[in-house]
């Protein structure tokens, strides 16, 4: 199957190659909750608060962080499954809610979820599931497109087209979900813990498939996972979230060898290692993440950070490059010599 056959209806590139495919600025999403025993007091969970980043054409941006840090909410905002409270989502130079409609966004941006079974309609055959979105969007030959994509993701159409989701394995269902996403000829695919529920051997096969499809179809990925090794394997850059905010973003090799934010440092140090010479010297991260209904003042990580000082409680650290022009950014007063932190500019991790 050639690229032109499958992606014949891909949306044209509206900007030049240098223009990021996706720009997210100050994205915010709060969820109202009822507080108190009688549920009378109103409160909000600050799920995503001021998140900004860009995704370049053809790259894979990995997003990591503890459970509840806002990764999946960010993903759902990006594809319009949730309405943002504030901020901008600019896809290929067009602003969602301005010149870009939700329908156009969903043509260009597709998502693969963790739960491969819940993502599929149990009453639709595999062929019908893959063809469904393309048919709704009015794309040409949805069934032919579905069969070609089944072939491409390793599911022979003659064997699988008329089966139902409960008749195949978890790995095969996730291949169906990938084919279903690609049937819309997207340019950006958001993969939210898409391989986390798979066995390790199947996970490796699906990761290799994703890498091949990215190259073949010129796709751009946002890859969300709690597994740092998996994120390292597939990503070009890694973005770290903590309690609804971005705390660090850097090229994968940079962040792998040198984490700038104390939270990122703790996250990487908690990774199990088979190498006795590579055991962590970093103390484990203390306590649970704070309540997102009432997050800490200043730096949200200050309640768990061993470098916390008064300035950390008083002042929100902004995301900025570690050195002028660097593409390694961190939001920590340690990296801002004008912050007033006593250890700012020093190598505190040595
Ligand atoms: Fe720790 Fe302060 Fe940096 Fe926050 S700003 S991570 S509390 S040193």
Coordinates of C-alpha atoms and ligand atoms in Angstrom, one line a residue:
X1 CA 0.0 0.0 0.0
X2 CA 1.5 3.3 -1.0
X3 CA 1.3 6.5 1.1
X4 CA -0.7 8.2 -1.5
X5 CA -3.3 5.5 -1.6
X6 CA -4.1 5.6 2.1
X7 CA -3.6 9.3 2.8
X8 CA -5.2 10.6 -0.3
X9 CA -7.6 12.8 1.8
X10 CA -4.9 14.1 4.2
X11 CA -5.5 17.7 5.0
X12 CA -3.0 19.9 3.1
X13 CA -0.2 21.6 5.0
X14 CA -1.3 25.2 5.5
X15 CA 2.0 26.5 6.9
X16 CA 5.6 25.9 5.9
X17 CA 7.7 23.0 7.3
X18 CA 9.0 25.3 10.1
X19 CA 5.6 26.1 11.4
X20 CA 4.7 23.7 14.4
X21 CA 1.8 21.4 13.7
X22 CA 0.3 22.1 17.1
X23 CA 0.7 25.1 19.4
X24 CA -0.9 25.0 22.8
X25 CA -0.9 28.2 24.8
X26 CA -1.9 28.7 28.5
X27 CA -4.4 25.8 28.3
X28 CA -6.7 25.6 31.3
X29 CA -9.3 23.1 32.4
X30 CA -10.9 23.2 35.9
X31 CA -13.6 20.6 36.9
X32 CA -16.2 21.8 39.4
X33 CA -16.8 19.5 42.4
X34 CA -19.1 19.7 45.3
X35 CA -17.3 19.9 48.7
X36 CA -18.4 19.3 52.2
X37 CA -20.6 16.5 53.6
X38 CA -23.8 17.9 52.1
X39 CA -22.2 18.8 48.8
X40 CA -23.1 22.5 49.2
X41 CA -19.6 24.1 48.9
X42 CA -18.4 24.6 45.4
X43 CA -14.7 23.8 44.6
X44 CA -12.7 23.1 41.4
X45 CA -10.1 20.5 40.5
X46 CA -7.4 22.4 38.7
X47 CA -6.7 19.5 36.3
X48 CA -4.8 21.5 33.6
X49 CA -3.5 25.0 34.5
X50 CA -1.6 27.2 32.1
X51 CA -0.1 24.4 29.9
X52 CA 1.9 25.6 26.9
X53 CA 4.0 23.6 24.4
X54 CA 4.5 23.1 20.7
X55 CA 4.7 19.9 18.6
X56 CA 6.8 20.1 15.4
X57 CA 5.8 18.4 12.2
X58 CA 6.9 14.8 12.1
X59 CA 8.2 14.6 15.7
X60 CA 7.0 12.5 18.7
X61 CA 6.4 14.4 21.9
X62 CA 6.3 12.1 24.9
X63 CA 4.3 13.3 27.9
X64 CA 5.0 11.8 31.4
X65 CA 4.0 12.4 35.0
X66 CA 2.3 10.7 37.9
X67 CA -1.3 9.6 37.7
X68 CA -3.6 12.7 38.1
X69 CA -1.0 15.1 36.7
X70 CA -3.2 16.2 33.9
X71 CA -1.7 14.2 31.0
X72 CA -5.0 12.6 29.8
X73 CA -7.1 15.7 30.4
X74 CA -4.6 17.6 28.2
X75 CA -5.0 14.9 25.5
X76 CA -8.8 15.1 25.6
X77 CA -8.7 18.9 25.3
X78 CA -6.4 18.6 22.3
X79 CA -9.0 16.5 20.3
X80 CA -12.0 18.4 21.5
X81 CA -13.4 15.7 23.8
X82 CA -13.4 18.3 26.5
X83 CA -14.0 22.0 26.2
X84 CA -11.1 24.2 27.4
X85 CA -11.8 26.9 29.9
X86 CA -9.0 29.2 28.7
X87 CA -6.1 29.1 26.3
X88 CA -5.4 28.5 22.7
X89 CA -5.1 25.3 20.6
X90 CA -3.6 26.2 17.2
X91 CA -3.5 23.3 14.8
X92 CA -1.6 23.9 11.6
X93 CA -1.8 27.7 12.0
X94 CA -5.5 27.8 12.7
X95 CA -7.1 28.5 16.1
X96 CA -9.7 26.1 17.4
X97 CA -12.9 28.0 17.9
X98 CA -11.7 30.7 15.5
X99 CA -10.8 29.7 11.9
X100 CA -10.6 26.0 12.8
X101 CA -13.9 24.1 13.5
X102 CA -14.1 21.0 15.8
X103 CA -14.9 18.9 12.7
X104 CA -11.7 20.0 10.9
X105 CA -9.7 19.4 14.1
X106 CA -11.0 15.8 14.3
X107 CA -10.0 15.2 10.7
X108 CA -6.5 16.3 11.5
X109 CA -6.0 14.9 15.0
X110 CA -7.0 11.4 16.1
X111 CA -6.6 9.6 19.4
X112 CA -5.8 6.0 20.5
X113 CA -6.9 5.2 24.0
X114 CA -5.6 2.7 26.6
X115 CA -8.7 0.6 26.8
X116 CA -8.8 -1.1 23.4
X117 CA -12.1 -2.8 24.1
X118 CA -14.1 0.2 25.4
X119 CA -12.9 2.2 22.4
X120 CA -14.7 0.0 20.0
X121 CA -18.4 -0.5 19.4
X122 CA -19.0 -4.2 20.3
X123 CA -21.8 -4.4 17.7
X124 CA -19.7 -3.3 14.8
X125 CA -17.5 -5.7 12.9
X126 CA -13.8 -4.8 12.7
X127 CA -14.1 -3.6 9.1
X128 CA -17.2 -1.5 10.0
X129 CA -15.4 0.0 13.0
X130 CA -12.4 1.1 11.0
X131 CA -14.6 2.5 8.1
X132 CA -17.1 4.3 10.4
X133 CA -15.3 7.6 11.0
X134 CA -14.1 7.9 7.4
X135 CA -17.7 7.3 6.2
X136 CA -19.0 10.0 8.6
X137 CA -16.4 12.5 7.4
X138 CA -17.4 11.7 3.8
X139 CA -13.9 10.4 2.8
X140 CA -13.7 8.3 -0.3
X141 CA -14.1 4.5 -0.3
X142 CA -14.3 3.9 3.5
X143 CA -14.5 0.1 3.2
X144 CA -11.6 -0.2 0.8
X145 CA -9.6 2.2 3.0
X146 CA -10.4 0.0 6.1
X147 CA -9.3 -3.2 4.4
X148 CA -6.0 -1.6 3.2
X149 CA -5.3 -0.3 6.7
X150 CA -6.1 -3.7 8.3
X151 CA -3.5 -5.2 6.0
X152 CA -1.0 -2.5 7.0
X153 CA -1.4 -3.0 10.7
X154 CA -1.0 -6.8 10.4
X155 CA -4.7 -8.0 10.4
X156 CA -5.4 -10.0 7.2
X157 CA -8.8 -8.6 6.0
X158 CA -10.0 -12.1 4.9
X159 CA -9.6 -13.4 8.4
X160 CA -10.5 -10.4 10.5
X161 CA -12.9 -8.1 8.6
X162 CA -16.1 -9.7 9.7
X163 CA -15.1 -10.5 13.3
X164 CA -16.2 -8.6 16.3
X165 CA -13.9 -6.9 18.9
X166 CA -14.5 -9.6 21.6
X167 CA -13.2 -12.3 19.1
X168 CA -9.7 -10.9 18.9
X169 CA -6.8 -10.4 21.4
X170 CA -5.9 -7.2 23.2
X171 CA -2.9 -6.6 20.9
X172 CA -5.1 -7.1 17.8
X173 CA -7.8 -4.8 19.2
X174 CA -5.2 -2.1 19.6
X175 CA -4.1 -2.6 16.0
X176 CA -7.7 -2.1 15.0
X177 CA -7.8 1.2 17.0
X178 CA -4.6 2.4 15.3
X179 CA -6.1 1.5 11.9
X180 CA -9.3 3.3 12.8
X181 CA -7.4 6.4 13.8
X182 CA -5.4 6.3 10.5
X183 CA -8.6 5.8 8.4
X184 CA -9.3 9.5 9.0
X185 CA -6.0 10.4 7.3
X186 CA -4.8 12.4 10.4
X187 CA -1.6 14.3 10.6
X188 CA -1.4 14.2 14.4
X189 CA -2.2 11.1 16.5
X190 CA -2.5 11.3 20.3
X191 CA -1.6 8.0 21.9
X192 CA -2.9 8.0 25.5
X193 CA -1.3 5.0 27.3
X194 CA -1.9 3.1 24.1
X195 CA 0.5 0.3 24.8
X196 CA 0.2 0.2 28.6
X197 CA -2.3 -2.6 28.9
X198 CA -0.4 -4.9 26.5
X199 CA 2.0 -7.8 27.3
X200 CA 5.6 -6.7 27.0
X201 CA 6.2 -8.8 23.8
X202 CA 3.0 -7.4 22.2
X203 CA 3.9 -3.9 23.4
X204 CA 7.2 -4.1 21.6
X205 CA 5.4 -5.1 18.3
X206 CA 2.9 -2.3 18.6
X207 CA 5.6 0.2 19.3
X208 CA 7.6 -0.9 16.2
X209 CA 4.4 -0.7 14.2
X210 CA 3.8 2.9 15.4
X211 CA 7.4 3.9 14.6
X212 CA 7.0 2.4 11.1
X213 CA 3.6 4.1 10.5
X214 CA 5.0 7.4 11.6
X215 CA 7.9 7.2 9.0
X216 CA 5.6 5.8 6.3
X217 CA 2.8 8.4 6.6
X218 CA 4.8 11.4 7.9
X219 CA 2.7 11.4 11.1
X220 CA 3.3 13.4 14.2
X221 CA 2.6 11.8 17.6
X222 CA 1.9 12.9 21.1
X223 CA 2.7 9.8 23.2
X224 CA 1.4 9.7 26.8
X225 CA 2.7 7.1 29.1
X226 CA 3.8 6.4 32.7
X227 CA 6.6 4.2 31.4
X228 CA 9.7 6.2 30.9
X229 CA 11.6 3.5 29.0
X230 CA 8.7 3.2 26.4
X231 CA 8.6 7.0 26.1
X232 CA 12.3 7.2 25.6
X233 CA 12.1 4.6 22.8
X234 CA 9.6 6.4 20.7
X235 CA 9.9 10.1 21.6
X236 CA 12.0 12.9 20.2
X237 CA 11.3 15.2 23.1
X238 CA 9.8 14.6 26.6
X239 CA 7.4 16.9 28.4
X240 CA 7.0 16.4 32.2
X241 CA 3.8 17.4 34.0
X242 CA 3.2 17.8 37.7
X243 CA -0.2 18.7 39.2
X244 CA -1.6 20.2 36.0
X245 CA 1.5 22.2 35.0
X246 CA 4.5 21.6 32.7
X247 CA 7.6 21.5 34.8
X248 CA 10.2 20.4 32.2
X249 CA 10.5 19.9 28.4
X250 CA 13.6 18.8 26.5
X251 CA 15.0 16.6 23.8
X252 CA 15.0 13.0 24.9
X253 CA 18.8 12.5 25.1
X254 CA 19.2 15.7 27.1
X255 CA 16.6 14.9 29.7
X256 CA 17.7 11.3 29.9
X257 CA 21.2 12.3 30.9
X258 CA 20.5 15.4 32.8
X259 CA 17.2 16.3 34.4
X260 CA 16.9 19.9 35.5
X261 CA 13.7 19.9 37.6
X262 CA 13.8 18.1 41.0
X263 CA 10.5 16.4 40.2
X264 CA 11.8 15.0 36.9
X265 CA 14.9 13.9 38.7
X266 CA 12.8 11.9 41.3
X267 CA 10.7 10.4 38.5
X268 CA 13.7 9.2 36.6
X269 CA 15.4 8.0 39.8
X270 CA 12.4 5.8 40.6
X271 CA 13.0 3.8 37.5
X272 CA 14.1 0.2 38.3
X273 CA 17.6 -0.6 37.0
X274 CA 19.1 -4.1 36.4
X275 CA 22.6 -2.5 36.6
X276 CA 24.0 -2.5 40.1
X277 CA 26.4 0.4 39.2
X278 CA 23.4 2.4 38.0
X279 CA 21.4 2.3 41.2
X280 CA 19.9 5.7 42.2
X281 CA 21.4 7.8 44.9
X282 CA 18.4 10.2 44.9
X283 CA 16.1 10.0 47.9
X284 CA 12.6 8.7 47.0
X285 CA 9.9 11.2 46.4
X286 CA 8.1 12.0 49.7
X287 CA 4.4 11.8 50.1
X288 CA 1.5 11.8 47.7
X289 CA 0.8 14.6 45.2
X290 CA -1.1 17.4 46.9
X291 CA -4.9 17.9 46.4
X292 CA -5.5 19.5 43.0
X293 CA -8.5 21.3 44.5
X294 CA -6.2 23.3 46.7
X295 CA -2.7 23.1 45.1
X296 CA 0.3 24.6 47.0
X297 CA 1.2 28.2 46.4
X298 CA 4.1 29.3 44.3
X299 CA 5.9 26.2 43.0
X300 CA 3.3 23.3 43.2
X301 CA 6.1 20.9 43.9
X302 CA 7.4 22.8 47.0
X303 CA 5.7 20.5 49.5
X304 CA 7.8 17.5 48.3
X305 CA 11.0 19.2 47.1
X306 CA 14.1 18.9 49.2
X307 CA 15.4 22.2 47.7
X308 CA 12.3 24.2 48.7
X309 CA 13.0 27.7 50.1
X310 CA 10.7 30.6 51.0
X311 CA 10.8 31.9 47.4
X312 CA 9.4 28.6 46.1
X313 CA 6.3 29.0 48.3
X314 CA 5.8 32.7 47.3
X315 CA 6.6 32.8 43.6
X316 CA 5.5 30.7 40.7
X317 CA 8.5 29.5 38.7
X318 CA 8.1 30.1 35.0
X319 CA 9.2 27.7 32.2
X320 CA 12.4 29.1 30.7
X321 CA 15.4 27.8 28.7
X322 CA 18.3 26.5 30.9
X323 CA 20.7 28.6 28.8
X324 CA 20.0 31.2 26.1
X325 CA 18.5 29.6 23.0
X326 CA 18.4 26.1 24.6
X327 CA 15.5 23.8 23.8
X328 CA 15.8 22.3 27.3
X329 CA 13.3 24.2 29.5
X330 CA 12.4 23.9 33.2
X331 CA 10.1 25.7 35.6
X332 CA 12.3 25.9 38.8
X333 CA 13.9 28.7 40.7
X334 CA 17.1 26.7 40.8
X335 CA 17.6 27.6 37.2
X336 CA 16.8 31.3 37.5
X337 CA 19.6 33.3 39.1
X338 CA 17.3 36.3 39.5
X339 CA 14.8 34.2 41.6
X340 CA 16.5 34.8 45.0
X341 CA 16.9 31.0 45.6
X342 CA 20.1 30.5 47.5
X343 CA 21.2 27.6 45.3
X344 CA 20.1 29.2 42.0
X345 CA 22.6 28.5 39.2
X346 CA 24.5 25.8 41.2
X347 CA 24.6 22.1 40.4
X348 CA 22.6 20.9 43.3
X349 CA 22.3 17.3 42.2
X350 CA 26.1 16.6 42.5
Ligands
LIG1 FE1 11.9 22.8 44.3 FE2 11.8 25.4 44.5 FE3 12.5 24.3 42.1 FE4 10.0 24.1 43.0 S1 11.0 26.0 42.4 S2 11.2 22.5 42.2 S3 10.3 23.9 45.2 S4 13.6 24.3 44.1

